[in-house]
Every structure is written in structure tokens, then in C-alpha cells.
Amino acid sequence: MPHEKDNNYLSPPTSPLNSGFDTIESPLPSPAFSYQSGDDFSSPYSPYGHASQTHANTLHQSFGADNLTRTISYDSPGSPSIKRSGTKKSAKDTAYFKEVFSVRDEPVVPKTAGIWVEFQTNINLHNTPTLLTSLTAYLAHRYKVPPLTILLDISHSSHLSLGGTSEGCYTLTVSAVHSISPTVNKRQAIMLQQWIWENLGLAANRGIIRFNLVECANWATGGDTVLGTMEKEEVKRTGTNSGMIRGMSRRGGSRKEKEKKEGGLRGFSRREKRGERIMEEEGMMEDFPVKETGGKMEQKGLGEIEREMEKMEVEDLGKYSQETLADERPKTEQKPADKPKRKKSVFDIFSRGQK
Ligand SMILES: O=C(O)c1cc2cc(O)c(O)cc2[nH]1
């Protein structure tokens, strides 16, 4: 459906992706906080009491008649030759030590915190209530969140110009405390722009999407910030506020730098990577049947990106580079037979003189 200046299509949406809430698998709102498996950190013991009890189990021994020698019921550490009895760690023990030594899984930012989507266009829309419903449903589907948690703000007939022309164009801003990460954004960009093309006739190269990963401390709903809610939840759960939640939310300064270093690949923080992992786990990286409408997208230069995306493995984060970005520009901007340059390996550097 090509863009018309005065957008008059009131006909019901034809895209299979756009049939409203009833076709959307709407998950029941998940609990406000989900912690990763095995995270029961409550210990019935005081730290020292617990430790000594475990110690007593491990060193279980009986003394001989002379009360001087003892029968050892266990082998030297690490030896599998004698099956220890009474030393099997319970899940609670493991959780306790995880808590004490701070190696537990990090809390997951609640997806119930919501997603705030702003869509602005210079075209004139005639049926915004329907659009609100159908785009909300689509976003809920893409982000695997209940539609209830999506705040959608549509502005149309805006004074917006892209490339200095008043041709139809748009901005889309997706803000959230979760589900925003480099790979996820790539996938969402193609899918969201395809939806907009199919439903509103606005070409992918006539819109810019901005993904905002917002700090939990800077996102509030229900009268509290997400950070505040998570801290309260931690206190409820463990009896203490370890400061870990605040720590994971803190950004900037040296910690940011540290996170970037630790995060490794391309300087994305662990938090951004975690968002990605969660989405992978929840199947959010699945593709929609892009091919069905591939022809249309192809005209607009997205076919190339689409193929690139299909080739891309979720784990391929490390391969993402400026070269990849260049490949994603619309076809017209690319040299036809450009082979991506292979990066020089250490071997190449050392063998340069011999070629
Ligand atoms: O022009 C409108 O107001 C308009 C277009 C459009 C397309 C669509 O798929 C919807 O679900 C609603 C809608 N409103």
C-alpha cells in the first residue's frame, strides 16, 4: 500500500499481523517481579548457625573406643571414591551461599513496568482509535508483553519533515526499562517498519525509530519508580536491601566504564545484554513471516536488511560492526558487488612481508 499524501484508507487492515487483540496471544500479566530460577534465598538459619550446621554435616565422624582415633567416613577432598553421606547440598544451601557470596542471578527488571511508544507522523490519519488498538496489539505481540502495559501515543498531521520534503514520514520512539538491546532492536526495527509500511503506507526509509533503554530509577508507575518497587520486593523477599538492585541500575562514571569493559562486546552494558538474553529465552527473537510481504519491502530497500537479518544468528552479537551497519543501508546506497572486507588476523599481520 503506497503512501498517499492524504491518507484515506479506512478499509479494515489486511495484514495478518493486524487483526486486533483476539488473535494476539495475550499472556496473563506476569507477577510484578520475576526472579530467575533457583533464587530462593531465604535461609531458616542465621548466617553463622547455618554455616556451622553445614560444617558439622561435612565433618561427620565417629570416635573409636580409645576416644583418640576416629573412623573417617569421607575421602580426601575431591575424591569420588567414597560416596559421602549426608553432605548433599540442598537447594536452600546453594541459594544461601549464592546470597552470601553475591553470585546469585541478577534480578530481572519486571516487564510489567510497561513500554512507552510514541508514533508521530505528518500524514493525516482518519481512524486513530482503531490504529491505537491495532498497533498496541502488534507491539504487545512483538515485545511479548500484555497490551495493558503498553502506552501508545499517536500524533498525526504533525509538522514533520524528513529530507526537507513534506512527503509522508514518521518517528517512532520505543522506551522501556527492558527488552531494548542491540540485537533485539535490529529485529524490532525491521518488523515495526514493515508493519507501518503495510498498515499506513509509510516506507521504512521515511521513518526513524529511536529505542530508549531507560534506567529503572527514571521510570515510574503505580506511584513508585521501578527501582523503588524492586528494592521493596527485595526487602520483602530477603529481609534486607543488599544494594545490589540499586547497583545494577546505577550508570555513569566509573561503573559505567567498568560495565562496558566487563560487557565486552562492542561496549554494551551487561544490562543491555541481559535484556537480550531474556528476550531470547522468551522467544522474542522469533521472526514473523516476513517473506509474505517481502516484495513490497524489497522496493523500499528493506529486502536486503531482511536477508541480512535472516542470516544473523542471535549469538552473532560479536560480529556486529560498522561493516554490518553499512550493509544495512538501503540498496541504492550500496556498491553492487561489495564484498565485506575480511578483518586482518594476527596471522595476516605477521605474514604481510611474505606475500
Ligand atoms: O488513517 C487512519 O486513521 C488509520 C489507518 C489505519 C490502519 C490500520 O491498520 C489500523 O488498524 C487503523 C488505522 N487507522
PDB file of N, CA and C in Angstrom, residues 70-154:
ATOM      1  N   ARG A  70      39.839 -41.979  65.141  1.00  0.00           N
ATOM      2  CA  ARG A  70      38.486 -41.810  64.628  1.00  0.00           C
ATOM      3  C   ARG A  70      38.328 -42.505  63.264  1.00  0.00           C
ATOM      4  N   THR A  71      37.116 -42.923  63.022  1.00  0.00           N
ATOM      5  CA  THR A  71      36.811 -43.508  61.721  1.00  0.00           C
ATOM      6  C   THR A  71      36.392 -42.358  60.825  1.00  0.00           C
ATOM      7  N   ILE A  72      37.094 -42.273  59.707  1.00  0.00           N
ATOM      8  CA  ILE A  72      36.743 -41.176  58.797  1.00  0.00           C
ATOM      9  C   ILE A  72      35.758 -41.697  57.755  1.00  0.00           C
ATOM     10  N   SER A  73      34.647 -41.034  57.696  1.00  0.00           N
ATOM     11  CA  SER A  73      33.601 -41.517  56.783  1.00  0.00           C
ATOM     12  C   SER A  73      33.657 -40.815  55.433  1.00  0.00           C
ATOM     13  N   TYR A  74      34.726 -40.108  55.213  1.00  0.00           N
ATOM     14  CA  TYR A  74      34.830 -39.429  53.919  1.00  0.00           C
ATOM     15  C   TYR A  74      36.256 -39.510  53.428  1.00  0.00           C
ATOM     16  N   ASP A  75      36.390 -39.400  52.120  1.00  0.00           N
ATOM     17  CA  ASP A  75      37.697 -39.454  51.495  1.00  0.00           C
ATOM     18  C   ASP A  75      38.302 -38.055  51.451  1.00  0.00           C
ATOM     19  N   SER A  76      39.497 -37.990  50.895  1.00  0.00           N
ATOM     20  CA  SER A  76      40.126 -36.679  50.784  1.00  0.00           C
ATOM     21  C   SER A  76      39.302 -35.804  49.838  1.00  0.00           C
ATOM     22  N   PRO A  77      39.420 -34.512  49.982  1.00  0.00           N
ATOM     23  CA  PRO A  77      38.572 -33.623  49.180  1.00  0.00           C
ATOM     24  C   PRO A  77      38.723 -33.886  47.676  1.00  0.00           C
ATOM     25  N   GLY A  78      37.619 -33.927  47.031  1.00  0.00           N
ATOM     26  CA  GLY A  78      37.640 -34.095  45.577  1.00  0.00           C
ATOM     27  C   GLY A  78      37.621 -35.534  45.129  1.00  0.00           C
ATOM     28  N   SER A  79      37.872 -36.462  46.030  1.00  0.00           N
ATOM     29  CA  SER A  79      37.912 -37.855  45.610  1.00  0.00           C
ATOM     30  C   SER A  79      36.508 -38.416  45.457  1.00  0.00           C
ATOM     31  N   PRO A  80      36.257 -39.044  44.331  1.00  0.00           N
ATOM     32  CA  PRO A  80      34.918 -39.589  44.126  1.00  0.00           C
ATOM     33  C   PRO A  80      34.801 -41.017  44.675  1.00  0.00           C
ATOM     34  N   SER A  81      35.905 -41.575  45.255  1.00  0.00           N
ATOM     35  CA  SER A  81      35.924 -42.999  45.593  1.00  0.00           C
ATOM     36  C   SER A  81      34.959 -43.370  46.711  1.00  0.00           C
ATOM     37  N   ILE A  82      34.719 -42.484  47.631  1.00  0.00           N
ATOM     38  CA  ILE A  82      33.795 -42.793  48.716  1.00  0.00           C
ATOM     39  C   ILE A  82      32.584 -41.894  48.596  1.00  0.00           C
ATOM     40  N   LYS A  83      31.458 -42.526  48.545  1.00  0.00           N
ATOM     41  CA  LYS A  83      30.237 -41.729  48.429  1.00  0.00           C
ATOM     42  C   LYS A  83      29.935 -41.094  49.780  1.00  0.00           C
ATOM     43  N   ARG A  84      29.883 -39.827  49.783  1.00  0.00           N
ATOM     44  CA  ARG A  84      29.609 -39.162  51.054  1.00  0.00           C
ATOM     45  C   ARG A  84      28.143 -39.279  51.404  1.00  0.00           C
ATOM     46  N   SER A  85      27.909 -39.422  52.638  1.00  0.00           N
ATOM     47  CA  SER A  85      26.508 -39.425  53.054  1.00  0.00           C
ATOM     48  C   SER A  85      26.242 -38.170  53.863  1.00  0.00           C
ATOM     49  N   GLY A  86      25.065 -37.674  53.701  1.00  0.00           N
ATOM     50  CA  GLY A  86      24.670 -36.510  54.493  1.00  0.00           C
ATOM     51  C   GLY A  86      25.329 -35.228  54.063  1.00  0.00           C
ATOM     52  N   THR A  87      25.988 -35.214  52.918  1.00  0.00           N
ATOM     53  CA  THR A  87      26.648 -33.976  52.506  1.00  0.00           C
ATOM     54  C   THR A  87      26.006 -33.358  51.272  1.00  0.00           C
ATOM     55  N   LYS A  88      24.951 -33.999  50.803  1.00  0.00           N
ATOM     56  CA  LYS A  88      24.308 -33.457  49.600  1.00  0.00           C
ATOM     57  C   LYS A  88      23.688 -32.094  49.916  1.00  0.00           C
ATOM     58  N   LYS A  89      24.071 -31.136  49.107  1.00  0.00           N
ATOM     59  CA  LYS A  89      23.598 -29.786  49.390  1.00  0.00           C
ATOM     60  C   LYS A  89      22.157 -29.626  48.929  1.00  0.00           C
ATOM     61  N   SER A  90      21.392 -29.060  49.783  1.00  0.00           N
ATOM     62  CA  SER A  90      20.019 -28.794  49.381  1.00  0.00           C
ATOM     63  C   SER A  90      19.995 -27.517  48.557  1.00  0.00           C
ATOM     64  N   ALA A  91      18.908 -27.360  47.850  1.00  0.00           N
ATOM     65  CA  ALA A  91      18.772 -26.143  47.040  1.00  0.00           C
ATOM     66  C   ALA A  91      18.869 -24.915  47.927  1.00  0.00           C
ATOM     67  N   LYS A  92      18.370 -25.069  49.150  1.00  0.00           N
ATOM     68  CA  LYS A  92      18.380 -23.940  50.072  1.00  0.00           C
ATOM     69  C   LYS A  92      19.816 -23.569  50.441  1.00  0.00           C
ATOM     70  N   ASP A  93      20.649 -24.621  50.691  1.00  0.00           N
ATOM     71  CA  ASP A  93      22.056 -24.361  50.999  1.00  0.00           C
ATOM     72  C   ASP A  93      22.707 -23.600  49.861  1.00  0.00           C
ATOM     73  N   THR A  94      22.476 -24.092  48.652  1.00  0.00           N
ATOM     74  CA  THR A  94      23.098 -23.465  47.479  1.00  0.00           C
ATOM     75  C   THR A  94      22.660 -22.021  47.376  1.00  0.00           C
ATOM     76  N   ALA A  95      21.364 -21.824  47.552  1.00  0.00           N
ATOM     77  CA  ALA A  95      20.833 -20.466  47.458  1.00  0.00           C
ATOM     78  C   ALA A  95      21.455 -19.590  48.543  1.00  0.00           C
ATOM     79  N   TYR A  96      21.621 -20.166  49.743  1.00  0.00           N
ATOM     80  CA  TYR A  96      22.178 -19.404  50.848  1.00  0.00           C
ATOM     81  C   TYR A  96      23.591 -18.926  50.503  1.00  0.00           C
ATOM     82  N   PHE A  97      24.406 -19.837  49.999  1.00  0.00           N
ATOM     83  CA  PHE A  97      25.779 -19.442  49.684  1.00  0.00           C
ATOM     84  C   PHE A  97      25.829 -18.486  48.502  1.00  0.00           C
ATOM     85  N   LYS A  98      24.935 -18.706  47.572  1.00  0.00           N
ATOM     86  CA  LYS A  98      24.860 -17.769  46.451  1.00  0.00           C
ATOM     87  C   LYS A  98      24.605 -16.358  46.975  1.00  0.00           C
ATOM     88  N   GLU A  99      23.680 -16.276  47.938  1.00  0.00           N
ATOM     89  CA  GLU A  99      23.314 -14.983  48.510  1.00  0.00           C
ATOM     90  C   GLU A  99      24.510 -14.379  49.243  1.00  0.00           C
ATOM     91  N   VAL A 100      25.149 -15.216  50.086  1.00  0.00           N
ATOM     92  CA  VAL A 100      26.248 -14.711  50.900  1.00  0.00           C
ATOM     93  C   VAL A 100      27.409 -14.258  50.026  1.00  0.00           C
ATOM     94  N   PHE A 101      27.707 -15.025  49.009  1.00  0.00           N
ATOM     95  CA  PHE A 101      28.858 -14.670  48.188  1.00  0.00           C
ATOM     96  C   PHE A 101      28.469 -13.873  46.942  1.00  0.00           C
ATOM     97  N   SER A 102      27.243 -13.388  46.951  1.00  0.00           N
ATOM     98  CA  SER A 102      26.760 -12.491  45.892  1.00  0.00           C
ATOM     99  C   SER A 102      26.960 -13.041  44.489  1.00  0.00           C
ATOM    100  N   VAL A 103      26.745 -14.313  44.328  1.00  0.00           N
ATOM    101  CA  VAL A 103      26.879 -14.856  42.980  1.00  0.00           C
ATOM    102  C   VAL A 103      25.517 -15.291  42.436  1.00  0.00           C
ATOM    103  N   ARG A 104      24.476 -14.789  43.063  1.00  0.00           N
ATOM    104  CA  ARG A 104      23.165 -15.177  42.584  1.00  0.00           C
ATOM    105  C   ARG A 104      22.883 -14.511  41.225  1.00  0.00           C
ATOM    106  N   ASP A 105      21.892 -15.051  40.556  1.00  0.00           N
ATOM    107  CA  ASP A 105      21.477 -14.428  39.309  1.00  0.00           C
ATOM    108  C   ASP A 105      20.924 -13.046  39.629  1.00  0.00           C
ATOM    109  N   GLU A 106      21.079 -12.167  38.674  1.00  0.00           N
ATOM    110  CA  GLU A 106      20.603 -10.823  38.937  1.00  0.00           C
ATOM    111  C   GLU A 106      19.081 -10.760  38.811  1.00  0.00           C
ATOM    112  N   PRO A 107      18.478  -9.865  39.568  1.00  0.00           N
ATOM    113  CA  PRO A 107      17.018  -9.734  39.459  1.00  0.00           C
ATOM    114  C   PRO A 107      16.648  -9.286  38.048  1.00  0.00           C
ATOM    115  N   VAL A 108      15.516  -9.728  37.638  1.00  0.00           N
ATOM    116  CA  VAL A 108      15.059  -9.374  36.295  1.00  0.00           C
ATOM    117  C   VAL A 108      14.156  -8.153  36.398  1.00  0.00           C
ATOM    118  N   VAL A 109      14.422  -7.193  35.546  1.00  0.00           N
ATOM    119  CA  VAL A 109      13.582  -5.998  35.546  1.00  0.00           C
ATOM    120  C   VAL A 109      12.176  -6.417  35.109  1.00  0.00           C
ATOM    121  N   PRO A 110      11.163  -6.021  35.875  1.00  0.00           N
ATOM    122  CA  PRO A 110       9.816  -6.500  35.543  1.00  0.00           C
ATOM    123  C   PRO A 110       9.306  -5.933  34.229  1.00  0.00           C
ATOM    124  N   LYS A 111       8.807  -6.816  33.414  1.00  0.00           N
ATOM    125  CA  LYS A 111       8.284  -6.371  32.122  1.00  0.00           C
ATOM    126  C   LYS A 111       6.933  -5.681  32.285  1.00  0.00           C
ATOM    127  N   THR A 112       6.363  -5.867  33.454  1.00  0.00           N
ATOM    128  CA  THR A 112       5.082  -5.212  33.717  1.00  0.00           C
ATOM    129  C   THR A 112       5.258  -3.702  33.900  1.00  0.00           C
ATOM    130  N   ALA A 113       6.511  -3.246  33.938  1.00  0.00           N
ATOM    131  CA  ALA A 113       6.759  -1.807  34.086  1.00  0.00           C
ATOM    132  C   ALA A 113       6.249  -1.024  32.873  1.00  0.00           C
ATOM    133  N   GLY A 114       6.080  -1.698  31.769  1.00  0.00           N
ATOM    134  CA  GLY A 114       5.468  -1.047  30.612  1.00  0.00           C
ATOM    135  C   GLY A 114       6.432  -0.656  29.512  1.00  0.00           C
ATOM    136  N   ILE A 115       5.829  -0.352  28.377  1.00  0.00           N
ATOM    137  CA  ILE A 115       6.582   0.145  27.223  1.00  0.00           C
ATOM    138  C   ILE A 115       5.836   1.383  26.730  1.00  0.00           C
ATOM    139  N   TRP A 116       6.596   2.413  26.510  1.00  0.00           N
ATOM    140  CA  TRP A 116       6.011   3.682  26.095  1.00  0.00           C
ATOM    141  C   TRP A 116       6.398   3.925  24.636  1.00  0.00           C
ATOM    142  N   VAL A 117       5.404   3.962  23.779  1.00  0.00           N
ATOM    143  CA  VAL A 117       5.688   4.097  22.354  1.00  0.00           C
ATOM    144  C   VAL A 117       5.041   5.378  21.834  1.00  0.00           C
ATOM    145  N   GLU A 118       5.861   6.176  21.195  1.00  0.00           N
ATOM    146  CA  GLU A 118       5.347   7.421  20.603  1.00  0.00           C
ATOM    147  C   GLU A 118       5.494   7.329  19.086  1.00  0.00           C
ATOM    148  N   PHE A 119       4.379   7.511  18.416  1.00  0.00           N
ATOM    149  CA  PHE A 119       4.402   7.488  16.953  1.00  0.00           C
ATOM    150  C   PHE A 119       3.941   8.851  16.464  1.00  0.00           C
ATOM    151  N   GLN A 120       4.785   9.464  15.682  1.00  0.00           N
ATOM    152  CA  GLN A 120       4.435  10.795  15.168  1.00  0.00           C
ATOM    153  C   GLN A 120       4.585  10.796  13.657  1.00  0.00           C
ATOM    154  N   THR A 121       3.597  11.333  12.979  1.00  0.00           N
ATOM    155  CA  THR A 121       3.675  11.380  11.519  1.00  0.00           C
ATOM    156  C   THR A 121       3.078  12.679  10.997  1.00  0.00           C
ATOM    157  N   ASN A 122       3.514  13.018   9.796  1.00  0.00           N
ATOM    158  CA  ASN A 122       2.951  14.240   9.192  1.00  0.00           C
ATOM    159  C   ASN A 122       1.726  13.923   8.339  1.00  0.00           C
ATOM    160  N   ILE A 123       1.438  12.638   8.128  1.00  0.00           N
ATOM    161  CA  ILE A 123       0.238  12.334   7.336  1.00  0.00           C
ATOM    162  C   ILE A 123      -1.006  12.471   8.215  1.00  0.00           C
ATOM    163  N   ASN A 124      -2.124  12.550   7.503  1.00  0.00           N
ATOM    164  CA  ASN A 124      -3.377  12.744   8.213  1.00  0.00           C
ATOM    165  C   ASN A 124      -4.061  11.389   8.413  1.00  0.00           C
ATOM    166  N   LEU A 125      -4.275  11.016   9.634  1.00  0.00           N
ATOM    167  CA  LEU A 125      -4.929   9.733   9.910  1.00  0.00           C
ATOM    168  C   LEU A 125      -6.406   9.987  10.185  1.00  0.00           C
ATOM    169  N   HIS A 126      -7.235   9.029   9.787  1.00  0.00           N
ATOM    170  CA  HIS A 126      -8.681   9.250   9.936  1.00  0.00           C
ATOM    171  C   HIS A 126      -9.303   8.379  11.009  1.00  0.00           C
ATOM    172  N   ASN A 127      -8.596   7.379  11.385  1.00  0.00           N
ATOM    173  CA  ASN A 127      -9.203   6.444  12.331  1.00  0.00           C
ATOM    174  C   ASN A 127      -8.196   6.074  13.418  1.00  0.00           C
ATOM    175  N   THR A 128      -7.820   7.056  14.186  1.00  0.00           N
ATOM    176  CA  THR A 128      -6.769   6.811  15.182  1.00  0.00           C
ATOM    177  C   THR A 128      -7.178   5.827  16.292  1.00  0.00           C
ATOM    178  N   PRO A 129      -8.447   5.797  16.718  1.00  0.00           N
ATOM    179  CA  PRO A 129      -8.774   4.815  17.759  1.00  0.00           C
ATOM    180  C   PRO A 129      -8.469   3.382  17.318  1.00  0.00           C
ATOM    181  N   THR A 130      -8.795   3.070  16.058  1.00  0.00           N
ATOM    182  CA  THR A 130      -8.505   1.712  15.560  1.00  0.00           C
ATOM    183  C   THR A 130      -7.004   1.483  15.478  1.00  0.00           C
ATOM    184  N   LEU A 131      -6.318   2.518  15.041  1.00  0.00           N
ATOM    185  CA  LEU A 131      -4.867   2.397  14.923  1.00  0.00           C
ATOM    186  C   LEU A 131      -4.241   2.180  16.303  1.00  0.00           C
ATOM    187  N   LEU A 132      -4.756   2.900  17.287  1.00  0.00           N
ATOM    188  CA  LEU A 132      -4.248   2.723  18.665  1.00  0.00           C
ATOM    189  C   LEU A 132      -4.393   1.265  19.093  1.00  0.00           C
ATOM    190  N   THR A 133      -5.557   0.703  18.791  1.00  0.00           N
ATOM    191  CA  THR A 133      -5.813  -0.676  19.201  1.00  0.00           C
ATOM    192  C   THR A 133      -4.917  -1.654  18.456  1.00  0.00           C
ATOM    193  N   SER A 134      -4.853  -1.472  17.135  1.00  0.00           N
ATOM    194  CA  SER A 134      -4.121  -2.484  16.381  1.00  0.00           C
ATOM    195  C   SER A 134      -2.610  -2.368  16.574  1.00  0.00           C
ATOM    196  N   LEU A 135      -2.104  -1.151  16.684  1.00  0.00           N
ATOM    197  CA  LEU A 135      -0.653  -1.024  16.906  1.00  0.00           C
ATOM    198  C   LEU A 135      -0.287  -1.492  18.315  1.00  0.00           C
ATOM    199  N   THR A 136      -1.159  -1.224  19.271  1.00  0.00           N
ATOM    200  CA  THR A 136      -0.907  -1.724  20.633  1.00  0.00           C
ATOM    201  C   THR A 136      -0.815  -3.247  20.615  1.00  0.00           C
ATOM    202  N   ALA A 137      -1.756  -3.853  19.907  1.00  0.00           N
ATOM    203  CA  ALA A 137      -1.762  -5.320  19.838  1.00  0.00           C
ATOM    204  C   ALA A 137      -0.485  -5.831  19.185  1.00  0.00           C
ATOM    205  N   TYR A 138      -0.076  -5.155  18.151  1.00  0.00           N
ATOM    206  CA  TYR A 138       1.132  -5.614  17.455  1.00  0.00           C
ATOM    207  C   TYR A 138       2.372  -5.447  18.341  1.00  0.00           C
ATOM    208  N   LEU A 139       2.451  -4.313  19.027  1.00  0.00           N
ATOM    209  CA  LEU A 139       3.598  -4.081  19.912  1.00  0.00           C
ATOM    210  C   LEU A 139       3.622  -5.120  21.036  1.00  0.00           C
ATOM    211  N   ALA A 140       2.446  -5.416  21.563  1.00  0.00           N
ATOM    212  CA  ALA A 140       2.367  -6.413  22.637  1.00  0.00           C
ATOM    213  C   ALA A 140       2.866  -7.757  22.139  1.00  0.00           C
ATOM    214  N   HIS A 141       2.519  -8.052  20.907  1.00  0.00           N
ATOM    215  CA  HIS A 141       2.943  -9.304  20.302  1.00  0.00           C
ATOM    216  C   HIS A 141       4.450  -9.316  20.096  1.00  0.00           C
ATOM    217  N   ARG A 142       4.967  -8.248  19.578  1.00  0.00           N
ATOM    218  CA  ARG A 142       6.414  -8.175  19.306  1.00  0.00           C
ATOM    219  C   ARG A 142       7.231  -8.218  20.589  1.00  0.00           C
ATOM    220  N   TYR A 143       6.758  -7.532  21.607  1.00  0.00           N
ATOM    221  CA  TYR A 143       7.554  -7.451  22.837  1.00  0.00           C
ATOM    222  C   TYR A 143       7.137  -8.481  23.881  1.00  0.00           C
ATOM    223  N   LYS A 144       6.191  -9.317  23.520  1.00  0.00           N
ATOM    224  CA  LYS A 144       5.728 -10.373  24.418  1.00  0.00           C
ATOM    225  C   LYS A 144       5.345  -9.819  25.795  1.00  0.00           C
ATOM    226  N   VAL A 145       4.539  -8.768  25.741  1.00  0.00           N
ATOM    227  CA  VAL A 145       4.032  -8.184  26.983  1.00  0.00           C
ATOM    228  C   VAL A 145       2.515  -8.040  26.849  1.00  0.00           C
ATOM    229  N   PRO A 146       1.811  -7.973  27.964  1.00  0.00           N
ATOM    230  CA  PRO A 146       0.361  -7.773  27.849  1.00  0.00           C
ATOM    231  C   PRO A 146       0.061  -6.391  27.264  1.00  0.00           C
ATOM    232  N   PRO A 147      -0.948  -6.291  26.399  1.00  0.00           N
ATOM    233  CA  PRO A 147      -1.295  -4.988  25.818  1.00  0.00           C
ATOM    234  C   PRO A 147      -1.546  -3.927  26.893  1.00  0.00           C
ATOM    235  N   LEU A 148      -2.008  -4.392  28.037  1.00  0.00           N
ATOM    236  CA  LEU A 148      -2.272  -3.482  29.165  1.00  0.00           C
ATOM    237  C   LEU A 148      -1.058  -2.657  29.567  1.00  0.00           C
ATOM    238  N   THR A 149       0.114  -3.151  29.270  1.00  0.00           N
ATOM    239  CA  THR A 149       1.335  -2.480  29.737  1.00  0.00           C
ATOM    240  C   THR A 149       1.924  -1.555  28.674  1.00  0.00           C
ATOM    241  N   ILE A 150       1.196  -1.390  27.576  1.00  0.00           N
ATOM    242  CA  ILE A 150       1.738  -0.546  26.502  1.00  0.00           C
ATOM    243  C   ILE A 150       1.059   0.814  26.467  1.00  0.00           C
ATOM    244  N   LEU A 151       1.854   1.834  26.591  1.00  0.00           N
ATOM    245  CA  LEU A 151       1.326   3.190  26.467  1.00  0.00           C
ATOM    246  C   LEU A 151       1.674   3.674  25.061  1.00  0.00           C
ATOM    247  N   LEU A 152       0.660   3.909  24.279  1.00  0.00           N
ATOM    248  CA  LEU A 152       0.891   4.320  22.892  1.00  0.00           C
ATOM    249  C   LEU A 152       0.362   5.731  22.691  1.00  0.00           C
ATOM    250  N   ASP A 153       1.213   6.554  22.141  1.00  0.00           N
ATOM    251  CA  ASP A 153       0.867   7.959  21.927  1.00  0.00           C
ATOM    252  C   ASP A 153       1.015   8.243  20.432  1.00  0.00           C
ATOM    253  N   ILE A 154      -0.099   8.500  19.765  1.00  0.00           N
ATOM    254  CA  ILE A 154      -0.046   8.755  18.319  1.00  0.00           C
ATOM    255  C   ILE A 154      -0.336  10.232  18.043  1.00  0.00           C
TER     256      ILE A 154
END
